[in-house]
Coordinates of C-alpha atoms and ligand atoms in Angstrom, one line a residue:
M1 CA 122.6 138.0 29.0
A2 CA 121.6 135.0 30.8
E3 CA 123.9 132.4 29.9
P4 CA 122.7 128.9 30.9
G5 CA 124.2 128.0 34.4
S6 CA 125.7 131.5 35.1
I7 CA 124.3 133.6 37.9
A8 CA 122.4 135.9 35.9
D9 CA 120.5 132.5 34.8
K10 CA 120.2 131.5 38.4
V11 CA 118.9 134.9 39.2
K12 CA 116.1 134.6 36.6
Q13 CA 114.9 131.6 37.1
Q14 CA 114.5 132.2 40.7
A15 CA 112.7 135.5 39.9
D16 CA 108.9 135.7 39.2
I17 CA 108.5 138.7 36.1
V18 CA 104.9 139.1 37.4
R19 CA 105.6 139.6 41.1
L20 CA 108.6 141.9 40.4
V21 CA 106.8 143.9 37.4
G22 CA 104.1 144.1 39.8
D23 CA 106.1 146.1 42.3
Y24 CA 105.9 148.8 39.3
V25 CA 102.7 148.3 37.3
R26 CA 99.3 147.5 38.5
L27 CA 98.5 144.2 36.6
K28 CA 95.4 142.3 36.2
K29 CA 94.7 138.4 35.1
S30 CA 93.9 138.0 32.0
G31 CA 93.5 134.5 30.3
Q32 CA 96.8 132.9 30.9
N33 CA 98.4 136.4 30.8
F34 CA 98.5 139.7 33.2
V35 CA 98.0 143.1 31.7
G36 CA 98.4 146.7 33.2
L37 CA 99.0 150.0 31.9
C38 CA 102.6 150.3 30.1
P39 CA 105.0 152.3 32.3
F40 CA 107.1 153.2 29.0
H41 CA 104.4 155.2 27.2
P42 CA 101.5 157.0 28.3
E43 CA 97.9 155.1 27.7
K44 CA 94.7 155.0 29.3
T45 CA 94.0 151.2 28.0
P46 CA 96.4 148.6 28.5
S47 CA 98.2 147.1 25.8
F48 CA 101.1 145.9 28.5
A49 CA 101.2 142.3 29.3
V50 CA 103.5 140.1 31.0
H51 CA 103.5 136.1 30.2
P52 CA 104.2 134.1 33.5
V53 CA 105.4 130.8 31.9
K54 CA 107.6 132.6 29.2
Q55 CA 109.1 135.2 31.9
I56 CA 108.5 137.9 29.4
Y57 CA 106.8 141.3 28.9
H58 CA 105.7 143.1 25.8
C59 CA 103.9 146.4 25.1
F60 CA 101.5 145.9 22.0
G61 CA 101.4 150.1 22.1
C62 CA 105.1 151.1 22.0
G63 CA 106.7 147.7 21.6
A64 CA 108.6 147.4 24.3
G65 CA 109.6 144.0 25.8
G66 CA 112.0 141.7 26.8
D67 CA 112.8 139.6 30.2
V68 CA 113.3 140.5 34.2
F69 CA 116.2 142.0 33.7
K70 CA 115.7 144.2 30.5
F71 CA 112.7 145.5 32.2
V72 CA 114.5 147.0 35.4
M73 CA 117.3 148.1 33.1
E74 CA 114.6 150.1 31.5
M75 CA 112.7 151.2 34.7
E76 CA 115.4 152.0 36.9
K77 CA 117.6 153.5 34.0
V78 CA 120.5 151.2 35.0
A79 CA 123.1 148.8 33.2
F80 CA 122.6 145.2 33.1
P81 CA 124.8 144.7 36.3
E82 CA 123.2 147.0 38.2
A83 CA 119.9 145.2 36.9
L84 CA 121.2 141.9 37.9
R85 CA 122.4 143.3 41.7
L86 CA 118.6 144.7 41.9
V87 CA 116.8 141.3 40.9
A88 CA 119.0 139.4 43.0
E89 CA 118.5 141.3 45.8
K90 CA 114.4 141.1 45.6
V91 CA 114.5 137.3 45.1
G92 CA 117.2 137.2 48.0
V93 CA 120.3 135.6 46.0
R94 CA 123.6 136.4 47.1
L95 CA 126.0 137.4 44.3
P96 CA 129.6 136.5 44.5
E97 CA 132.1 139.7 44.7
R98 CA 133.1 141.0 41.3
A99 CA 135.8 138.9 39.7
P100 CA 139.4 141.3 40.1
R101 CA 139.2 143.8 36.5
T102 CA 141.8 143.2 33.7
P103 CA 144.4 145.6 34.0
E104 CA 142.9 147.1 30.6
E105 CA 139.8 147.4 32.4
A106 CA 141.3 149.1 35.5
K107 CA 143.6 151.4 33.5
A108 CA 140.2 152.4 31.5
T109 CA 138.5 153.0 34.5
R110 CA 141.7 155.3 35.9
Q111 CA 141.5 157.1 32.7
R112 CA 137.9 157.8 33.0
T113 CA 138.4 159.3 36.3
A114 CA 141.4 161.4 35.4
L115 CA 139.4 163.0 32.5
V116 CA 136.3 163.5 34.7
K117 CA 138.2 165.3 37.0
L118 CA 140.3 167.4 34.3
H119 CA 137.1 168.9 33.0
E120 CA 135.7 169.7 36.5
Q121 CA 139.1 171.4 36.8
A122 CA 138.7 173.1 33.6
A123 CA 135.1 174.0 34.4
A124 CA 136.2 175.5 37.7
F125 CA 139.2 177.8 35.6
F126 CA 136.6 178.9 33.0
A127 CA 134.1 180.2 35.5
E128 CA 136.6 182.0 37.7
Q129 CA 138.0 183.7 34.1
L130 CA 134.7 184.9 33.5
E131 CA 134.0 186.2 37.0
S132 CA 137.5 187.8 37.8
T133 CA 139.7 188.6 34.7
K134 CA 139.5 191.7 32.3
E135 CA 138.9 190.0 29.3
G136 CA 136.1 187.4 31.2
R137 CA 134.3 190.8 32.3
L138 CA 133.8 191.4 28.7
A139 CA 132.5 188.4 28.1
R140 CA 130.2 188.4 31.0
A141 CA 129.0 191.9 29.5
Y142 CA 128.3 190.1 26.4
L143 CA 126.4 187.6 28.2
N144 CA 124.2 190.1 30.5
D145 CA 123.6 192.0 26.9
R146 CA 121.9 189.0 25.8
G147 CA 119.9 188.5 28.5
L148 CA 121.7 186.3 30.8
D149 CA 121.9 187.2 34.6
D150 CA 124.4 186.4 37.0
E151 CA 122.3 183.7 38.5
T152 CA 121.6 182.0 35.3
I153 CA 125.6 182.2 34.4
K154 CA 126.0 180.6 37.9
A155 CA 123.4 177.9 37.3
F156 CA 124.8 176.8 33.8
G157 CA 128.0 176.9 34.8
I158 CA 128.9 179.1 32.1
G159 CA 132.6 180.4 32.0
Y160 CA 135.2 182.0 29.7
A161 CA 138.3 180.4 27.7
P162 CA 140.8 183.6 27.6
G163 CA 143.0 184.0 24.4
A164 CA 146.3 183.4 25.6
G165 CA 146.6 180.1 23.9
D166 CA 148.0 178.1 27.2
A167 CA 146.5 179.6 30.1
L168 CA 143.9 176.4 30.5
L169 CA 147.1 173.9 29.8
R170 CA 149.3 175.9 32.7
R171 CA 146.3 175.4 35.4
L172 CA 146.4 171.7 34.5
R173 CA 149.6 171.3 34.7
E174 CA 150.0 173.0 37.8
L175 CA 147.1 170.7 39.4
G176 CA 149.1 167.8 38.3
A177 CA 147.4 166.6 34.9
S178 CA 149.5 163.7 33.3
P179 CA 150.3 164.3 29.8
E180 CA 148.2 161.3 28.6
A181 CA 145.4 162.7 30.4
L182 CA 145.8 166.1 28.7
A183 CA 146.1 164.3 25.1
A184 CA 143.0 162.1 25.7
S185 CA 140.9 165.0 27.0
G186 CA 140.2 166.9 24.1
L187 CA 140.6 170.3 25.8
V188 CA 144.2 170.9 24.3
N189 CA 145.5 170.3 20.4
K190 CA 149.0 169.5 19.6
D191 CA 150.8 171.7 17.5
P192 CA 152.0 169.5 14.4
A193 CA 155.5 170.3 14.6
Y194 CA 155.8 168.9 17.7
S195 CA 154.5 165.1 16.4
G196 CA 156.7 163.3 19.1
A197 CA 155.3 162.0 22.1
G198 CA 155.6 163.9 25.6
D199 CA 153.7 167.3 26.0
R200 CA 155.4 169.6 24.0
G201 CA 153.8 171.7 21.5
L202 CA 150.4 171.6 23.6
Y203 CA 147.8 174.4 23.5
D204 CA 144.3 175.3 24.5
R205 CA 142.0 174.2 22.2
F206 CA 138.9 176.6 23.3
R207 CA 140.3 180.6 23.2
R208 CA 138.6 183.6 23.4
R209 CA 135.4 181.4 24.0
V210 CA 132.2 181.8 26.2
M211 CA 132.2 178.1 27.6
F212 CA 129.0 176.1 28.3
P213 CA 130.1 172.6 30.5
I214 CA 128.0 169.8 29.1
A215 CA 127.2 167.0 31.4
T216 CA 126.0 163.5 31.2
E217 CA 122.2 162.6 32.7
S218 CA 124.1 162.1 36.1
G219 CA 125.5 165.6 36.0
R220 CA 129.4 164.7 35.3
I221 CA 130.8 167.4 33.0
V222 CA 132.3 165.3 30.1
A223 CA 132.9 168.0 27.4
F224 CA 132.4 171.7 26.5
G225 CA 130.7 173.7 24.0
G226 CA 132.2 177.2 23.2
R227 CA 130.9 180.2 21.6
A228 CA 133.1 182.6 19.8
L229 CA 133.1 186.3 21.3
G230 CA 132.7 188.3 18.4
E231 CA 132.0 187.1 14.8
S232 CA 135.1 188.5 13.2
E233 CA 138.9 188.3 12.8
G234 CA 139.8 184.7 12.2
S235 CA 138.4 183.2 15.6
G236 CA 137.1 180.2 14.1
P237 CA 133.7 178.8 13.7
K238 CA 131.3 180.4 15.6
Y239 CA 130.6 177.2 17.9
M240 CA 133.3 174.8 18.7
N241 CA 132.7 171.3 20.7
S242 CA 134.9 169.3 22.7
P243 CA 135.7 166.3 20.1
E244 CA 134.6 162.8 21.1
S245 CA 136.7 161.1 24.4
P246 CA 136.5 158.1 26.3
I247 CA 133.9 160.0 28.6
Y248 CA 132.1 161.9 25.6
S249 CA 130.2 160.6 23.0
K250 CA 127.9 163.4 21.5
S251 CA 125.4 161.5 20.2
R252 CA 124.4 160.1 23.5
V253 CA 124.2 163.1 25.7
L254 CA 121.2 165.9 25.7
Y255 CA 122.5 169.2 27.0
N256 CA 120.8 170.2 30.5
L257 CA 119.2 166.7 30.8
H258 CA 120.9 166.3 34.4
R259 CA 119.1 169.5 35.4
A260 CA 115.5 169.0 33.3
K261 CA 114.9 165.5 34.2
E262 CA 113.1 166.1 37.5
A263 CA 111.2 168.7 35.7
V264 CA 110.5 166.6 32.7
R265 CA 109.2 163.4 34.9
K266 CA 106.9 165.8 37.0
Q267 CA 105.1 167.4 34.1
N268 CA 105.6 164.2 31.7
Y269 CA 107.1 166.1 28.6
A270 CA 110.2 168.0 27.6
V271 CA 111.0 171.1 25.2
L272 CA 113.6 170.0 23.1
V273 CA 115.7 172.9 21.2
E274 CA 118.8 172.8 19.3
G275 CA 121.8 175.1 20.6
Y276 CA 123.0 175.9 24.5
L277 CA 121.6 179.4 24.3
D278 CA 118.1 178.4 22.9
C279 CA 118.0 176.0 25.9
I280 CA 119.3 178.5 28.7
G281 CA 116.3 181.2 27.1
A282 CA 113.5 178.5 27.4
H283 CA 114.8 177.6 31.0
T284 CA 115.0 181.4 32.0
A285 CA 111.6 181.6 30.5
G286 CA 110.3 179.2 33.1
A287 CA 110.4 176.1 30.9
T288 CA 112.8 174.0 33.4
N289 CA 112.2 170.9 31.7
V290 CA 114.3 172.0 28.4
V291 CA 116.8 169.8 26.9
A292 CA 118.8 170.7 23.7
S293 CA 120.4 168.5 20.9
C294 CA 123.2 170.4 20.0
G295 CA 123.5 169.0 16.8
T296 CA 121.7 169.4 13.4
S297 CA 119.6 166.7 14.2
L298 CA 118.8 164.5 17.1
T299 CA 120.2 160.9 16.9
P300 CA 118.3 157.3 18.1
E301 CA 120.3 157.5 21.2
Q302 CA 119.4 160.6 22.6
V303 CA 115.9 159.8 21.7
K304 CA 116.4 156.7 24.1
L305 CA 117.7 159.2 26.8
L306 CA 114.9 161.0 26.6
G307 CA 112.7 158.2 26.4
R308 CA 113.5 157.3 30.2
S309 CA 111.8 160.5 31.6
T310 CA 108.9 160.8 29.3
H311 CA 107.1 160.0 25.8
N312 CA 105.6 163.6 25.3
V313 CA 107.6 166.1 23.7
V314 CA 107.5 169.8 22.3
V315 CA 110.1 170.3 19.7
N316 CA 111.1 174.0 19.2
F317 CA 113.6 173.8 16.6
D318 CA 114.7 177.1 14.9
P319 CA 112.0 176.9 11.9
D320 CA 113.9 178.3 9.1
T321 CA 117.6 177.6 9.6
A322 CA 118.8 174.8 7.3
G323 CA 117.2 172.8 9.9
V324 CA 114.0 172.0 7.9
A325 CA 115.4 168.7 6.7
A326 CA 117.2 167.8 10.2
T327 CA 114.0 169.1 12.2
E328 CA 112.0 166.1 10.0
R329 CA 114.7 163.6 10.6
S330 CA 114.2 164.1 14.5
L331 CA 110.7 164.4 14.2
N332 CA 110.3 161.1 12.3
L333 CA 113.1 159.3 15.0
L334 CA 110.9 160.5 17.9
L335 CA 107.7 159.3 16.2
E336 CA 109.2 156.1 15.4
Q337 CA 110.0 155.8 19.2
G338 CA 106.4 155.9 20.1
F339 CA 106.8 159.9 21.3
Q340 CA 103.8 161.9 21.2
V341 CA 105.3 165.2 19.4
R342 CA 103.9 169.0 19.3
V343 CA 105.6 171.5 17.5
L344 CA 106.5 175.0 18.7
A345 CA 106.7 177.2 15.6
L346 CA 108.0 180.7 16.2
P347 CA 107.7 183.2 14.1
A348 CA 110.3 183.0 11.1
G349 CA 113.7 184.6 11.8
T350 CA 113.5 183.7 15.5
D351 CA 114.5 180.9 17.4
P352 CA 114.1 180.5 21.2
D353 CA 117.0 182.5 22.8
S354 CA 116.0 185.5 20.6
F355 CA 112.1 185.2 21.0
V356 CA 112.7 185.0 24.8
R357 CA 115.0 188.3 24.7
Q358 CA 112.5 190.1 22.2
Q359 CA 109.2 189.1 23.6
G360 CA 109.8 188.2 27.1
A361 CA 109.4 184.9 28.9
A362 CA 105.5 185.2 29.2
A363 CA 105.3 185.5 25.4
Y364 CA 107.0 182.3 25.2
R365 CA 105.4 180.6 27.7
E366 CA 102.1 181.4 25.6
K367 CA 103.6 179.9 22.4
L368 CA 104.5 176.8 24.7
K369 CA 100.6 176.5 25.7
E370 CA 99.8 177.1 22.3
S371 CA 102.4 174.3 20.7
K372 CA 100.4 172.2 18.0
P373 CA 100.1 168.3 17.9
Y374 CA 102.4 167.3 15.1
L375 CA 99.7 166.3 13.0
D376 CA 98.1 169.6 12.6
Y377 CA 101.3 171.3 11.9
L378 CA 101.9 168.7 8.9
A379 CA 98.2 169.2 7.9
E380 CA 99.1 173.0 7.9
R381 CA 101.6 172.5 5.8
A382 CA 100.2 170.1 3.3
R383 CA 97.3 172.9 3.0
G384 CA 99.7 175.4 1.9
D385 CA 101.7 173.4 -0.4
F386 CA 99.1 171.4 -2.5
D387 CA 95.9 172.5 -4.1
L388 CA 93.2 170.4 -2.2
H389 CA 90.5 171.2 -4.8
S390 CA 91.6 169.0 -6.7
Q391 CA 91.8 165.3 -6.8
E392 CA 95.1 165.0 -7.7
G393 CA 96.1 167.8 -5.1
K394 CA 94.4 165.7 -2.4
I395 CA 96.5 162.5 -3.2
A396 CA 99.5 164.6 -3.5
A397 CA 98.9 165.9 -0.1
L398 CA 98.1 162.6 1.1
N399 CA 101.6 161.3 -0.6
F400 CA 103.3 163.8 1.3
L401 CA 102.1 162.9 4.6
L402 CA 102.2 159.2 4.3
P403 CA 105.5 158.7 5.1
Y404 CA 104.8 160.5 8.8
L405 CA 101.9 158.5 9.4
A406 CA 103.9 155.3 8.3
R407 CA 106.2 155.8 11.1
V408 CA 103.8 155.9 13.7
P409 CA 104.4 152.5 15.6
N410 CA 100.9 152.1 17.0
K411 CA 98.4 150.5 14.7
I412 CA 95.6 152.3 16.6
R413 CA 97.0 155.9 16.6
R414 CA 98.0 155.2 13.3
A415 CA 94.6 154.4 11.9
E416 CA 93.4 157.8 14.5
W417 CA 95.5 159.8 12.4
A418 CA 94.5 158.6 8.9
S419 CA 90.8 159.4 9.7
E420 CA 91.7 162.7 11.6
L421 CA 93.7 164.0 8.1
A422 CA 91.2 162.9 5.8
Q423 CA 88.7 165.2 7.7
R424 CA 91.3 168.1 8.1
L425 CA 92.1 167.9 4.4
T426 CA 88.4 168.0 3.4
I427 CA 88.5 164.9 1.7
D428 CA 85.6 162.7 1.9
E429 CA 85.8 160.7 -1.4
A430 CA 85.1 157.1 0.0
L431 CA 87.9 155.5 -1.9
V432 CA 90.5 157.7 -1.2
R433 CA 90.0 157.5 2.5
E434 CA 90.0 153.9 2.4
E435 CA 93.2 153.8 0.6
L436 CA 94.5 156.5 3.3
R437 CA 93.4 154.0 6.1
R438 CA 95.0 151.0 4.5
A439 CA 97.9 152.6 3.5
A440 CA 98.6 153.9 7.4
Q441 CA 97.4 150.3 8.4
E442 CA 100.3 148.8 6.0
R443 CA 102.7 151.3 7.2
R444 CA 102.9 152.3 3.2
T445 CA 104.4 155.6 2.5
E446 CA 102.6 156.1 -1.1
I447 CA 98.9 156.3 -2.1
R448 CA 98.2 154.3 -5.4
L449 CA 94.8 154.2 -6.4
R450 CA 95.4 151.3 -9.0
P451 CA 93.8 147.8 -8.4
E452 CA 97.1 146.3 -9.5
A453 CA 99.2 147.9 -7.2
K454 CA 96.6 147.1 -4.3
A455 CA 97.3 143.5 -5.3
I456 CA 100.6 143.8 -5.0
V457 CA 101.0 145.2 -1.3
E458 CA 98.5 142.7 -0.4
R459 CA 100.3 139.8 -1.5
G460 CA 103.4 141.2 0.4
A461 CA 101.8 142.0 3.6
A462 CA 100.5 138.4 4.9
K463 CA 102.7 136.0 5.5
P464 CA 101.0 133.6 7.9
A465 CA 102.8 130.4 7.1
E466 CA 106.1 131.9 8.4
R467 CA 104.7 133.4 11.3
R468 CA 103.2 130.0 12.5
L469 CA 106.5 128.1 11.9
L470 CA 108.2 130.8 14.0
Q471 CA 105.7 130.3 16.8
I472 CA 105.7 126.4 16.5
L473 CA 109.8 126.5 16.7
L474 CA 109.4 128.8 19.8
D475 CA 106.8 126.8 21.4
N476 CA 107.3 123.2 20.9
P477 CA 111.0 122.4 21.4
G478 CA 110.3 118.7 20.9
I479 CA 110.1 118.6 17.3
R480 CA 112.4 121.8 16.7
A481 CA 115.4 119.7 15.5
D482 CA 113.3 117.7 13.0
I483 CA 111.6 121.0 11.4
L484 CA 114.7 123.1 11.6
K485 CA 116.6 120.2 9.9
E486 CA 114.0 120.2 7.5
M487 CA 114.1 123.7 6.7
E488 CA 117.7 124.0 6.2
D489 CA 117.5 121.3 3.9
A490 CA 115.1 122.6 1.4
A491 CA 116.8 126.3 2.3
A492 CA 112.9 127.0 2.7
H493 CA 113.9 129.9 4.8
R494 CA 116.2 131.5 1.9
G495 CA 114.6 134.6 0.6
A496 CA 111.5 134.3 3.6
G497 CA 110.1 137.4 4.9
L498 CA 111.6 136.4 8.3
E499 CA 114.8 134.8 6.7
K500 CA 117.2 136.8 9.2
V501 CA 114.7 135.5 12.3
F502 CA 114.9 131.6 11.0
S503 CA 118.7 132.2 10.1
E504 CA 119.3 133.2 13.8
V505 CA 117.2 130.5 15.0
L506 CA 119.5 127.9 13.0
A507 CA 122.8 129.3 14.2
M508 CA 121.2 129.0 17.8
A509 CA 120.4 125.2 17.7
R510 CA 123.6 124.6 15.9
A511 CA 125.6 126.1 18.6
E512 CA 123.1 124.4 21.2
E513 CA 121.8 127.6 22.7
A514 CA 118.4 127.5 24.4
I515 CA 116.2 129.0 22.3
T516 CA 113.2 130.9 24.0
S517 CA 111.5 134.4 22.6
A518 CA 113.6 136.0 24.7
T519 CA 116.9 134.6 24.3
L520 CA 116.4 134.7 20.3
A521 CA 114.8 138.4 20.5
E522 CA 118.0 139.6 22.4
R523 CA 120.0 138.6 19.0
L524 CA 117.8 140.2 16.8
P525 CA 117.1 144.0 15.7
E526 CA 113.9 146.3 17.2
A527 CA 111.2 145.5 14.2
E528 CA 112.1 141.2 14.9
Q529 CA 112.0 141.8 18.6
R530 CA 108.8 142.9 18.4
L531 CA 107.3 140.1 16.2
I532 CA 108.7 138.0 18.2
Y533 CA 106.9 139.0 21.5
E534 CA 103.8 139.7 19.6
L535 CA 104.2 136.1 18.5
A536 CA 104.8 134.5 22.0
F537 CA 101.5 136.4 23.0
E538 CA 99.0 135.4 20.6
E539 CA 97.4 132.1 21.3
K540 CA 96.6 129.8 18.9
G541 CA 94.0 127.7 20.5
Q542 CA 96.5 127.0 23.2
S543 CA 98.2 124.2 20.9
A544 CA 101.9 124.4 20.5
G545 CA 101.7 123.2 16.9
T546 CA 102.4 119.8 15.8
L547 CA 104.8 118.4 13.4
E548 CA 102.0 118.4 10.7
E549 CA 101.0 121.8 10.7
A550 CA 104.7 123.0 11.1
R551 CA 105.3 121.1 7.3
S552 CA 102.5 122.4 6.1
C553 CA 103.9 125.8 7.0
L554 CA 107.3 124.8 5.7
A555 CA 105.6 123.8 1.9
A556 CA 103.7 127.0 2.1
M557 CA 106.8 128.6 2.3
Q558 CA 108.6 126.2 -0.3
R559 CA 105.5 127.4 -2.9
R560 CA 106.3 131.2 -2.1
K561 CA 110.1 130.5 -2.9
L562 CA 109.4 128.8 -6.1
E563 CA 106.7 131.2 -7.3
A564 CA 109.0 134.0 -6.9
E565 CA 112.0 132.3 -8.8
L566 CA 109.3 131.5 -11.2
R567 CA 108.4 135.3 -11.8
A568 CA 112.0 135.8 -11.9
V569 CA 112.8 133.4 -14.5
Q570 CA 110.0 134.6 -16.4
Q571 CA 111.5 137.9 -16.5
Q572 CA 115.0 136.5 -17.6
I573 CA 113.3 134.7 -20.4
L574 CA 111.5 138.0 -21.9
D575 CA 114.9 140.0 -21.5
A576 CA 116.5 136.9 -23.6
E577 CA 114.0 137.2 -26.2
R578 CA 114.4 140.5 -26.6
A579 CA 118.4 140.0 -26.7
K580 CA 118.0 136.9 -29.0
N581 CA 120.1 134.8 -26.9
N582 CA 119.3 131.6 -27.7
D583 CA 122.0 129.8 -25.8
A584 CA 120.4 131.1 -22.3
L585 CA 116.7 130.9 -23.6
R586 CA 116.9 127.1 -23.9
D587 CA 118.4 126.8 -20.1
L588 CA 115.7 129.2 -19.1
L589 CA 112.6 127.7 -20.7
S590 CA 114.1 124.1 -19.0
R591 CA 114.8 125.7 -15.8
K592 CA 110.9 127.2 -15.9
Q593 CA 109.5 123.9 -16.6
Q594 CA 111.4 122.2 -13.7
L595 CA 110.0 125.0 -11.5
S596 CA 106.7 124.7 -12.9
K597 CA 106.8 121.0 -12.4
A598 CA 108.0 121.1 -8.8
L599 CA 105.1 123.6 -8.2
E600 CA 102.6 121.4 -9.5
E601 CA 103.7 118.8 -7.1
S602 CA 104.1 120.8 -4.0
R603 CA 100.3 121.8 -4.2
Ligands
ZN701 ZN1 104.4 150.6 25.8

């Protein structure tokens, strides 16, 4: 983001990341770095480090990492331009006025403003309908009957879309809505019989529905969820949402977050439910820190959004809907993002909404207090599903649990989980415990008690040569060009575990871009980003690495490549023998000889 010579680059050069992070986190010097408690995940011992020379930060617990701008973006929940402005202000660099927008940009902004306005007008219209029309009063009686009092209806801005078919459309037109804005809003549909341009053939998308405004984190209404009133006679699906629009992306919005986020931060946890009514039910029961996913499963964007306010969540999904698989997907996403997850399991056949209505608010709060750590919940399920008296049953139970374990990003927590699970499942055979611990450590998803399988895993796991080479490439720019040339000539990075990373380094070198941990990480997916930040903080006897050392890493990678190729050729030879394909066999045998010789010479 900070291109060399750009204003962002200038600001970055003047900013001291240690001082800037120090404004938010109490940092202590440790070796050449600074460490402190991570502001992005809850912890008691510091795993958050700041590198004053490289001007980056990295958390070894949750994997957060980046440069000074990324830190401010994450900390202040702002986009890059705003982070740039904040950092510039702190270091006293004056930013030039923003360049004039392109006409397209200006047009898009105007359109978004118009659409937000339409949604405000629509929300006011729906609320008015619920309040003062005959049809609306019936809807209101229905809501009251479901335990939503007038105060709650008002607090959540709930309204009613009448059945007339064009009531909202007429109102919005009266208020001056343009045909383009109406068409883009998702509030109206178009009758296909009027295929031409213009706004003939438009009608209300939502009819005879209780309307729930859906707002962004900052509280702007950008969409609606509509629940059909009465379950029968062609009233369409029970729930209907606004379609995606220039202001609404379903995967990036959590229902009720704008109201709940204060409480979420204060209590440092969120309650996560599925639907609007569940959310409102939990809220009226006193859980003001509740948000809803409003879909079958969470999206990564929603998890990130929630992660800005807390990393603790109590999941309260409907236990026996089609949701079980969706629930697991959601839980996995949360684990991957370093969340501490608890599970509130309500009695079968109830969801948060119906539970609160039947048992009352106090009972729900009690359940909330009793919510179990995800681990306990899983162990309980394993106990129910497998016979833990037999060795096979125990292995099967562990295989059921390992995929969850493998998703926990923090190594120490994974190890803790592993030993706790062994205890809970009363697994005391040392061999099984050891396998579980290893599998958890290596983030494997399967237990195999065979020595040959173990060997394969070990071979695949450690690739110190690649890691070290990458570290040298980053730390020692003086020899970088030479190593990269040798690597590319020999294609040593092809098929390597870090191939993606090396290819990116090569591309950056070709484009003559500055190569640092931060600039490289920016271009890579999260797993690779973590590795790079980890490497940046790893100290290899203070040495930046020599050309000789780099060459020996390259040679090791070459050997690994040759070995892999040799294994493949040997397999092909077996196949060719079986197929009695003598021509192919001859070629393969000579290829095998070449490879063996090359391998011999490389040792
Ligand atoms: Zn962290």
